[in-house]
């Protein structure tokens, strides 16, 4: 793996993942990585690797070479997501003043062939009973084609992000993630997120992955399948006298919201 900074005289001039309007004059674009297989140079930010993590990369394999030659390797332990430098990024700067670069994960998906799933398929929810679950010899997921009989309740299928913002409160803070850099953006509210989601001119790809809605009006519109209540040990056996708020392991409900092309790595 070769790396380069903006001060090197032999710095490559083009990154194949950059958009034409990428702000390459910014410091974030000073770090480069060279693929050890095809020897093509990429901006670290364009492949989702921070400058500090680039220093730990021993062999780098780009999106074109990783399937054939395996993943990149590190000379030391790779930085966990919680150890990576995180900066507080202003909403206006990101969405209006700093265009996004190309998402490497979309390129890999274009070349990926998905096999048909091998999960068990059930016609109706009435087939999902406590006895059926207990007698299964696998913990693999299963797919229910029709929810009839599950006794599950979900919000209306035409619910919008604006509706969600009104239900939980537009001033409620939310954790927004920038898909390209995998950085958390500070200072966002549900009102900000709704405005971004319904915008037709998004210059960054963002998503919300941890909005808890358990005790909100939206959360009260949701009821999990009846069979889950029947096999939930906490619900069945935890003493009522000890079910004080935040004092027992109650299952929480979360709402995840993403825009188109918000693909990212697994974590």
mmCIF file of C-alpha atoms in Angstrom:
data_model
loop_
_atom_site.group_PDB
_atom_site.id
_atom_site.type_symbol
_atom_site.label_atom_id
_atom_site.label_comp_id
_atom_site.label_asym_id
_atom_site.label_seq_id
_atom_site.Cartn_x
_atom_site.Cartn_y
_atom_site.Cartn_z
ATOM 1 C CA UNK A 1 0.000 0.000 0.000
ATOM 2 C CA UNK A 2 1.244 3.470 -0.841
ATOM 3 C CA UNK A 3 -0.098 6.607 0.747
ATOM 4 C CA UNK A 4 0.427 10.225 -0.112
ATOM 5 C CA UNK A 5 -0.349 13.640 1.338
ATOM 6 C CA UNK A 6 -0.845 16.975 -0.324
ATOM 7 C CA UNK A 7 2.802 17.897 0.197
ATOM 8 C CA UNK A 8 4.231 15.054 -1.909
ATOM 9 C CA UNK A 9 5.604 16.023 -5.314
ATOM 10 C CA UNK A 10 4.460 12.789 -6.932
ATOM 11 C CA UNK A 11 0.872 13.106 -5.712
ATOM 12 C CA UNK A 12 -1.641 11.675 -8.200
ATOM 13 C CA UNK A 13 -3.934 14.250 -9.740
ATOM 14 C CA UNK A 14 -7.199 12.328 -10.250
ATOM 15 C CA UNK A 15 -9.315 10.005 -8.150
ATOM 16 C CA UNK A 16 -11.720 7.851 -10.215
ATOM 17 C CA UNK A 17 -14.394 8.041 -7.490
ATOM 18 C CA UNK A 18 -14.546 11.854 -7.298
ATOM 19 C CA UNK A 19 -17.472 13.728 -8.724
ATOM 20 C CA UNK A 20 -16.663 16.622 -11.030
ATOM 21 C CA UNK A 21 -17.797 19.089 -8.353
ATOM 22 C CA UNK A 22 -15.914 17.445 -5.462
ATOM 23 C CA UNK A 23 -14.272 20.093 -3.223
ATOM 24 C CA UNK A 24 -10.770 18.649 -3.631
ATOM 25 C CA UNK A 25 -9.202 21.823 -2.243
ATOM 26 C CA UNK A 26 -10.381 20.831 1.247
ATOM 27 C CA UNK A 27 -7.906 19.200 3.680
ATOM 28 C CA UNK A 28 -9.980 16.012 3.724
ATOM 29 C CA UNK A 29 -8.820 15.331 0.153
ATOM 30 C CA UNK A 30 -5.092 15.522 0.905
ATOM 31 C CA UNK A 31 -4.795 11.845 1.865
ATOM 32 C CA UNK A 32 -4.487 9.255 -0.914
ATOM 33 C CA UNK A 33 -4.382 5.443 -1.040
ATOM 34 C CA UNK A 34 -2.994 3.309 -3.862
ATOM 35 C CA UNK A 35 -4.475 -0.117 -4.557
ATOM 36 C CA UNK A 36 -1.752 -2.783 -4.229
ATOM 37 C CA UNK A 37 -3.285 -4.789 -7.084
ATOM 38 C CA UNK A 38 -4.278 -2.399 -9.869
ATOM 39 C CA UNK A 39 -2.116 0.505 -8.557
ATOM 40 C CA UNK A 40 -4.927 3.049 -8.991
ATOM 41 C CA UNK A 41 -4.893 5.983 -6.554
ATOM 42 C CA UNK A 42 -7.962 7.034 -4.530
ATOM 43 C CA UNK A 43 -8.712 9.761 -2.017
ATOM 44 C CA UNK A 44 -8.997 8.243 1.447
ATOM 45 C CA UNK A 45 -12.299 10.066 1.996
ATOM 46 C CA UNK A 46 -13.682 8.695 -1.275
ATOM 47 C CA UNK A 47 -13.193 5.101 -0.090
ATOM 48 C CA UNK A 48 -14.410 5.848 3.436
ATOM 49 C CA UNK A 49 -11.023 5.605 5.208
ATOM 50 C CA UNK A 50 -9.912 8.445 7.472
ATOM 51 C CA UNK A 51 -6.407 9.915 7.394
ATOM 52 C CA UNK A 52 -5.556 8.358 10.770
ATOM 53 C CA UNK A 53 -6.753 4.932 9.656
ATOM 54 C CA UNK A 54 -4.808 5.171 6.374
ATOM 55 C CA UNK A 55 -1.607 5.047 8.437
ATOM 56 C CA UNK A 56 -2.574 1.562 9.669
ATOM 57 C CA UNK A 57 -3.315 0.099 6.241
ATOM 58 C CA UNK A 58 -0.683 -2.461 5.180
ATOM 59 C CA UNK A 59 -2.240 -3.615 1.905
ATOM 60 C CA UNK A 60 -5.122 -1.757 0.289
ATOM 61 C CA UNK A 61 -7.471 -3.458 -2.197
ATOM 62 C CA UNK A 62 -9.941 -1.211 -4.010
ATOM 63 C CA UNK A 63 -13.560 -2.033 -4.786
ATOM 64 C CA UNK A 64 -12.587 -3.552 -8.133
ATOM 65 C CA UNK A 65 -9.982 -5.909 -6.661
ATOM 66 C CA UNK A 66 -11.354 -6.836 -3.246
ATOM 67 C CA UNK A 67 -13.601 -9.681 -4.435
ATOM 68 C CA UNK A 68 -10.737 -11.474 -6.205
ATOM 69 C CA UNK A 69 -7.858 -10.615 -3.858
ATOM 70 C CA UNK A 70 -9.592 -10.301 -0.506
ATOM 71 C CA UNK A 71 -10.066 -7.365 1.867
ATOM 72 C CA UNK A 72 -7.437 -4.812 2.779
ATOM 73 C CA UNK A 73 -5.120 -5.652 5.667
ATOM 74 C CA UNK A 74 -3.741 -3.579 8.523
ATOM 75 C CA UNK A 75 -0.266 -3.456 10.054
ATOM 76 C CA UNK A 76 -1.983 -2.863 13.401
ATOM 77 C CA UNK A 77 -5.560 -3.251 14.604
ATOM 78 C CA UNK A 78 -8.031 -1.363 12.443
ATOM 79 C CA UNK A 79 -9.677 1.534 14.174
ATOM 80 C CA UNK A 80 -13.071 0.671 15.562
ATOM 81 C CA UNK A 81 -15.797 3.075 14.535
ATOM 82 C CA UNK A 82 -15.911 4.557 18.042
ATOM 83 C CA UNK A 83 -12.152 5.319 17.897
ATOM 84 C CA UNK A 84 -12.247 7.236 14.631
ATOM 85 C CA UNK A 85 -11.968 10.990 14.739
ATOM 86 C CA UNK A 86 -15.408 12.524 14.619
ATOM 87 C CA UNK A 87 -16.022 16.138 13.806
ATOM 88 C CA UNK A 88 -19.112 18.181 14.404
ATOM 89 C CA UNK A 89 -20.326 19.125 10.939
ATOM 90 C CA UNK A 90 -22.785 21.921 10.273
ATOM 91 C CA UNK A 91 -26.004 20.958 8.449
ATOM 92 C CA UNK A 92 -25.849 23.878 6.004
ATOM 93 C CA UNK A 93 -22.207 23.280 5.136
ATOM 94 C CA UNK A 94 -22.823 19.638 4.367
ATOM 95 C CA UNK A 95 -26.088 19.791 2.476
ATOM 96 C CA UNK A 96 -25.553 23.049 0.585
ATOM 97 C CA UNK A 97 -21.895 23.988 0.508
ATOM 98 C CA UNK A 98 -19.954 20.723 0.290
ATOM 99 C CA UNK A 99 -20.975 18.346 -2.514
ATOM 100 C CA UNK A 100 -20.780 14.586 -1.938
ATOM 101 C CA UNK A 101 -18.270 12.352 -3.630
ATOM 102 C CA UNK A 102 -19.153 9.039 -5.218
ATOM 103 C CA UNK A 103 -20.333 6.205 -2.973
ATOM 104 C CA UNK A 104 -17.972 3.233 -3.378
ATOM 105 C CA UNK A 105 -20.589 0.783 -2.106
ATOM 106 C CA UNK A 106 -22.867 1.476 -5.072
ATOM 107 C CA UNK A 107 -20.082 0.456 -7.437
ATOM 108 C CA UNK A 108 -19.624 -2.841 -5.645
ATOM 109 C CA UNK A 109 -23.362 -3.512 -5.611
ATOM 110 C CA UNK A 110 -23.533 -2.979 -9.382
ATOM 111 C CA UNK A 111 -21.149 -5.910 -9.857
ATOM 112 C CA UNK A 112 -22.685 -8.134 -7.192
ATOM 113 C CA UNK A 113 -25.014 -11.014 -7.999
ATOM 114 C CA UNK A 114 -27.532 -11.790 -5.289
ATOM 115 C CA UNK A 115 -28.714 -15.381 -4.950
ATOM 116 C CA UNK A 116 -32.289 -16.290 -4.161
ATOM 117 C CA UNK A 117 -32.858 -16.422 -0.410
ATOM 118 C CA UNK A 118 -33.068 -19.848 1.229
ATOM 119 C CA UNK A 119 -35.273 -18.744 4.112
ATOM 120 C CA UNK A 120 -38.451 -20.541 5.017
ATOM 121 C CA UNK A 121 -41.534 -18.872 3.516
ATOM 122 C CA UNK A 122 -44.933 -18.972 5.212
ATOM 123 C CA UNK A 123 -48.169 -17.989 3.513
ATOM 124 C CA UNK A 124 -49.887 -16.332 6.495
ATOM 125 C CA UNK A 125 -49.133 -15.117 9.982
ATOM 126 C CA UNK A 126 -51.514 -17.668 11.460
ATOM 127 C CA UNK A 127 -48.803 -20.284 10.872
ATOM 128 C CA UNK A 128 -46.416 -18.508 13.242
ATOM 129 C CA UNK A 129 -47.316 -19.927 16.634
ATOM 130 C CA UNK A 130 -45.411 -20.400 19.864
ATOM 131 C CA UNK A 131 -45.282 -24.148 19.300
ATOM 132 C CA UNK A 132 -44.051 -23.746 15.723
ATOM 133 C CA UNK A 133 -41.201 -21.491 16.864
ATOM 134 C CA UNK A 134 -40.220 -23.818 19.711
ATOM 135 C CA UNK A 135 -40.102 -26.804 17.364
ATOM 136 C CA UNK A 136 -37.899 -25.137 14.758
ATOM 137 C CA UNK A 137 -34.424 -26.622 14.451
ATOM 138 C CA UNK A 138 -32.852 -23.373 13.236
ATOM 139 C CA UNK A 139 -32.595 -19.737 14.246
ATOM 140 C CA UNK A 140 -32.566 -18.540 10.640
ATOM 141 C CA UNK A 141 -35.005 -15.755 9.711
ATOM 142 C CA UNK A 142 -38.273 -16.680 8.038
ATOM 143 C CA UNK A 143 -40.538 -14.728 5.725
ATOM 144 C CA UNK A 144 -44.295 -14.334 6.185
ATOM 145 C CA UNK A 145 -45.981 -13.407 2.901
ATOM 146 C CA UNK A 146 -49.240 -12.188 4.445
ATOM 147 C CA UNK A 147 -49.416 -10.566 7.891
ATOM 148 C CA UNK A 148 -52.928 -11.922 8.562
ATOM 149 C CA UNK A 149 -52.952 -13.625 11.933
ATOM 150 C CA UNK A 150 -49.825 -11.961 13.322
ATOM 151 C CA UNK A 151 -51.921 -9.407 15.219
ATOM 152 C CA UNK A 152 -49.242 -6.876 14.401
ATOM 153 C CA UNK A 153 -50.013 -3.176 14.046
ATOM 154 C CA UNK A 154 -47.952 -0.729 12.005
ATOM 155 C CA UNK A 155 -48.468 2.911 10.986
ATOM 156 C CA UNK A 156 -50.269 3.596 7.703
ATOM 157 C CA UNK A 157 -48.244 2.620 4.623
ATOM 158 C CA UNK A 158 -48.446 6.179 3.274
ATOM 159 C CA UNK A 159 -46.843 7.747 6.372
ATOM 160 C CA UNK A 160 -44.208 10.359 5.499
ATOM 161 C CA UNK A 161 -41.110 11.590 7.297
ATOM 162 C CA UNK A 162 -42.948 14.868 7.854
ATOM 163 C CA UNK A 163 -45.691 12.870 9.617
ATOM 164 C CA UNK A 164 -43.042 11.176 11.766
ATOM 165 C CA UNK A 165 -41.512 14.545 12.659
ATOM 166 C CA UNK A 166 -44.903 15.853 13.758
ATOM 167 C CA UNK A 167 -45.554 12.700 15.810
ATOM 168 C CA UNK A 168 -42.273 12.703 17.742
ATOM 169 C CA UNK A 169 -41.688 16.454 17.732
ATOM 170 C CA UNK A 170 -39.742 18.562 15.241
ATOM 171 C CA UNK A 171 -37.365 19.792 17.949
ATOM 172 C CA UNK A 172 -36.324 16.273 18.981
ATOM 173 C CA UNK A 173 -32.577 15.758 18.297
ATOM 174 C CA UNK A 174 -31.673 12.914 15.933
ATOM 175 C CA UNK A 175 -28.443 11.093 15.150
ATOM 176 C CA UNK A 176 -27.722 11.662 11.455
ATOM 177 C CA UNK A 177 -24.963 9.742 9.666
ATOM 178 C CA UNK A 178 -23.101 10.903 6.566
ATOM 179 C CA UNK A 179 -22.982 7.775 4.390
ATOM 180 C CA UNK A 180 -19.723 8.588 2.604
ATOM 181 C CA UNK A 181 -17.568 9.515 5.596
ATOM 182 C CA UNK A 182 -19.516 7.447 8.185
ATOM 183 C CA UNK A 183 -19.343 10.467 10.475
ATOM 184 C CA UNK A 184 -22.153 11.446 12.825
ATOM 185 C CA UNK A 185 -23.501 14.934 12.162
ATOM 186 C CA UNK A 186 -24.247 16.927 15.292
ATOM 187 C CA UNK A 187 -27.042 19.407 15.881
ATOM 188 C CA UNK A 188 -29.799 17.877 13.750
ATOM 189 C CA UNK A 189 -33.458 17.842 14.746
ATOM 190 C CA UNK A 190 -36.368 15.887 13.317
ATOM 191 C CA UNK A 191 -37.500 19.075 11.616
ATOM 192 C CA UNK A 192 -34.105 19.385 9.882
ATOM 193 C CA UNK A 193 -34.214 15.729 8.864
ATOM 194 C CA UNK A 194 -37.750 16.005 7.429
ATOM 195 C CA UNK A 195 -36.717 19.044 5.378
ATOM 196 C CA UNK A 196 -33.668 17.181 4.045
ATOM 197 C CA UNK A 197 -35.601 13.960 3.339
ATOM 198 C CA UNK A 198 -38.288 15.698 1.301
ATOM 199 C CA UNK A 199 -35.790 17.923 -0.525
ATOM 200 C CA UNK A 200 -35.287 17.342 -4.255
ATOM 201 C CA UNK A 201 -31.743 18.738 -4.259
ATOM 202 C CA UNK A 202 -29.699 16.604 -1.858
ATOM 203 C CA UNK A 203 -25.947 17.076 -2.205
ATOM 204 C CA UNK A 204 -25.108 14.587 0.547
ATOM 205 C CA UNK A 205 -26.430 11.084 1.194
ATOM 206 C CA UNK A 206 -27.487 10.796 4.837
ATOM 207 C CA UNK A 207 -29.472 8.432 7.015
ATOM 208 C CA UNK A 208 -30.973 8.135 10.501
ATOM 209 C CA UNK A 209 -30.265 4.851 12.252
ATOM 210 C CA UNK A 210 -31.171 5.302 15.908
ATOM 211 C CA UNK A 211 -34.338 7.317 16.499
ATOM 212 C CA UNK A 212 -36.041 5.762 19.509
ATOM 213 C CA UNK A 213 -39.823 6.146 19.372
ATOM 214 C CA UNK A 214 -40.892 3.809 22.202
ATOM 215 C CA UNK A 215 -42.981 6.223 24.260
ATOM 216 C CA UNK A 216 -43.934 8.660 21.505
ATOM 217 C CA UNK A 217 -47.282 8.950 19.705
ATOM 218 C CA UNK A 218 -45.630 7.156 16.780
ATOM 219 C CA UNK A 219 -44.475 4.306 18.994
ATOM 220 C CA UNK A 220 -48.018 3.842 20.257
ATOM 221 C CA UNK A 221 -49.112 3.143 16.671
ATOM 222 C CA UNK A 222 -46.937 0.032 16.621
ATOM 223 C CA UNK A 223 -47.601 -3.368 18.130
ATOM 224 C CA UNK A 224 -45.264 -6.282 17.638
ATOM 225 C CA UNK A 225 -46.590 -9.722 16.579
ATOM 226 C CA UNK A 226 -48.632 -11.507 19.221
ATOM 227 C CA UNK A 227 -46.334 -14.538 19.200
ATOM 228 C CA UNK A 228 -43.414 -12.335 20.295
ATOM 229 C CA UNK A 229 -45.334 -11.398 23.438
ATOM 230 C CA UNK A 230 -46.059 -15.076 24.050
ATOM 231 C CA UNK A 231 -42.383 -16.077 24.057
ATOM 232 C CA UNK A 232 -40.960 -12.927 25.674
ATOM 233 C CA UNK A 233 -39.493 -14.077 28.996
ATOM 234 C CA UNK A 234 -39.384 -10.535 30.402
ATOM 235 C CA UNK A 235 -43.040 -9.845 29.655
ATOM 236 C CA UNK A 236 -44.153 -13.197 31.034
ATOM 237 C CA UNK A 237 -42.086 -13.500 34.201
ATOM 238 C CA UNK A 238 -40.705 -10.111 35.293
ATOM 239 C CA UNK A 239 -42.659 -9.081 38.421
ATOM 240 C CA UNK A 240 -45.098 -6.257 37.829
ATOM 241 C CA UNK A 241 -44.003 -4.637 41.098
ATOM 242 C CA UNK A 242 -40.469 -4.223 39.711
ATOM 243 C CA UNK A 243 -41.412 -2.798 36.314
ATOM 244 C CA UNK A 244 -40.381 0.737 37.099
ATOM 245 C CA UNK A 245 -39.463 3.112 34.256
ATOM 246 C CA UNK A 246 -35.879 2.557 33.086
ATOM 247 C CA UNK A 247 -35.358 -0.069 35.783
ATOM 248 C CA UNK A 248 -36.055 -3.265 33.869
ATOM 249 C CA UNK A 249 -34.991 -4.568 30.414
ATOM 250 C CA UNK A 250 -37.884 -3.349 28.310
ATOM 251 C CA UNK A 251 -37.646 -3.799 24.535
ATOM 252 C CA UNK A 252 -37.418 -0.455 22.770
ATOM 253 C CA UNK A 253 -38.757 0.596 19.378
ATOM 254 C CA UNK A 254 -36.626 2.411 16.826
ATOM 255 C CA UNK A 255 -37.344 4.120 13.523
ATOM 256 C CA UNK A 256 -34.719 3.931 10.744
ATOM 257 C CA UNK A 257 -34.928 6.361 7.825
ATOM 258 C CA UNK A 258 -32.725 6.473 4.740
ATOM 259 C CA UNK A 259 -32.865 8.136 1.361
ATOM 260 C CA UNK A 260 -32.122 6.461 -1.947
ATOM 261 C CA UNK A 261 -28.533 5.200 -2.426
ATOM 262 C CA UNK A 262 -27.785 5.273 1.312
ATOM 263 C CA UNK A 263 -25.750 2.065 1.103
ATOM 264 C CA UNK A 264 -22.942 1.679 3.594
ATOM 265 C CA UNK A 265 -20.623 -0.918 5.084
ATOM 266 C CA UNK A 266 -21.788 -3.475 7.617
ATOM 267 C CA UNK A 267 -21.322 -2.676 11.302
#
